[in-house]
């Protein structure tokens, strides 16, 4: 996940971007369930490629 996607995920979920980066990098190997529940519903939304402008 790229930095802009992490920023979007943080904005949508309310989870700080620093927390998301630590989870992505493995620094937080076992994140709290409340944290995962906050961001998980938005993962697919931010990982979708941007639509190509026609």
PDB file of C-alpha atoms in Angstrom:
ATOM      1  CA  UNK A   1       0.000   0.000   0.000  1.00  0.00           C
ATOM      2  CA  UNK A   2       1.418   3.367  -1.027  1.00  0.00           C
ATOM      3  CA  UNK A   3       1.697   6.447   1.187  1.00  0.00           C
ATOM      4  CA  UNK A   4      -1.304   8.169  -0.402  1.00  0.00           C
ATOM      5  CA  UNK A   5      -3.380   5.039   0.127  1.00  0.00           C
ATOM      6  CA  UNK A   6      -2.335   4.919   3.785  1.00  0.00           C
ATOM      7  CA  UNK A   7      -3.291   8.580   4.139  1.00  0.00           C
ATOM      8  CA  UNK A   8      -6.713   7.861   2.657  1.00  0.00           C
ATOM      9  CA  UNK A   9      -7.156   4.819   4.893  1.00  0.00           C
ATOM     10  CA  UNK A  10      -6.248   6.886   7.949  1.00  0.00           C
ATOM     11  CA  UNK A  11      -8.728   9.583   6.966  1.00  0.00           C
ATOM     12  CA  UNK A  12     -11.562   7.135   6.337  1.00  0.00           C
ATOM     13  CA  UNK A  13     -10.963   4.961   9.396  1.00  0.00           C
ATOM     14  CA  UNK A  14      -9.751   7.405  12.012  1.00  0.00           C
ATOM     15  CA  UNK A  15      -6.671   5.261  12.660  1.00  0.00           C
ATOM     16  CA  UNK A  16      -3.479   7.363  12.723  1.00  0.00           C
ATOM     17  CA  UNK A  17      -1.313   6.929   9.639  1.00  0.00           C
ATOM     18  CA  UNK A  18       1.676   6.183  11.888  1.00  0.00           C
ATOM     19  CA  UNK A  19      -0.203   3.204  13.318  1.00  0.00           C
ATOM     20  CA  UNK A  20      -1.054   1.941   9.838  1.00  0.00           C
ATOM     21  CA  UNK A  21       2.579   2.275   8.748  1.00  0.00           C
ATOM     22  CA  UNK A  22       3.750   0.300  11.786  1.00  0.00           C
ATOM     23  CA  UNK A  23       1.256  -2.463  11.025  1.00  0.00           C
ATOM     24  CA  UNK A  24       2.288  -2.537   7.352  1.00  0.00           C
ATOM     25  CA  UNK A  25       5.989  -2.654   8.228  1.00  0.00           C
ATOM     26  CA  UNK A  26       5.571  -5.382  10.833  1.00  0.00           C
ATOM     27  CA  UNK A  27       6.574  -3.180  13.770  1.00  0.00           C
ATOM     28  CA  UNK A  28       3.154  -3.915  15.258  1.00  0.00           C
ATOM     29  CA  UNK A  29       2.951  -7.649  14.762  1.00  0.00           C
ATOM     30  CA  UNK A  30      -0.273  -8.124  16.738  1.00  0.00           C
ATOM     31  CA  UNK A  31      -2.481  -5.020  16.424  1.00  0.00           C
ATOM     32  CA  UNK A  32      -5.516  -4.640  18.654  1.00  0.00           C
ATOM     33  CA  UNK A  33      -8.764  -5.963  17.265  1.00  0.00           C
ATOM     34  CA  UNK A  34     -10.415  -2.547  17.649  1.00  0.00           C
ATOM     35  CA  UNK A  35      -7.721  -1.029  15.428  1.00  0.00           C
ATOM     36  CA  UNK A  36      -8.190  -3.653  12.729  1.00  0.00           C
ATOM     37  CA  UNK A  37     -11.974  -3.331  12.895  1.00  0.00           C
ATOM     38  CA  UNK A  38     -11.642   0.415  12.372  1.00  0.00           C
ATOM     39  CA  UNK A  39      -9.603   0.256   9.158  1.00  0.00           C
ATOM     40  CA  UNK A  40     -10.478  -3.122   7.620  1.00  0.00           C
ATOM     41  CA  UNK A  41     -13.795  -2.060   6.002  1.00  0.00           C
ATOM     42  CA  UNK A  42     -11.930   0.590   3.978  1.00  0.00           C
ATOM     43  CA  UNK A  43      -8.966  -1.462   2.702  1.00  0.00           C
ATOM     44  CA  UNK A  44     -10.600  -2.512  -0.586  1.00  0.00           C
ATOM     45  CA  UNK A  45     -11.789   1.034  -1.188  1.00  0.00           C
ATOM     46  CA  UNK A  46      -8.313   2.575  -0.989  1.00  0.00           C
ATOM     47  CA  UNK A  47      -6.522  -0.267  -2.820  1.00  0.00           C
ATOM     48  CA  UNK A  48      -8.628   0.066  -5.961  1.00  0.00           C
ATOM     49  CA  UNK A  49      -6.755   1.747  -8.781  1.00  0.00           C
ATOM     50  CA  UNK A  50      -7.815   5.254  -9.630  1.00  0.00           C
ATOM     51  CA  UNK A  51     -10.208   5.336 -12.587  1.00  0.00           C
ATOM     52  CA  UNK A  52      -8.584   6.520 -15.775  1.00  0.00           C
ATOM     53  CA  UNK A  53      -9.892   9.895 -16.845  1.00  0.00           C
ATOM     54  CA  UNK A  54     -11.303   9.710 -20.345  1.00  0.00           C
TER      55      UNK A  54
END
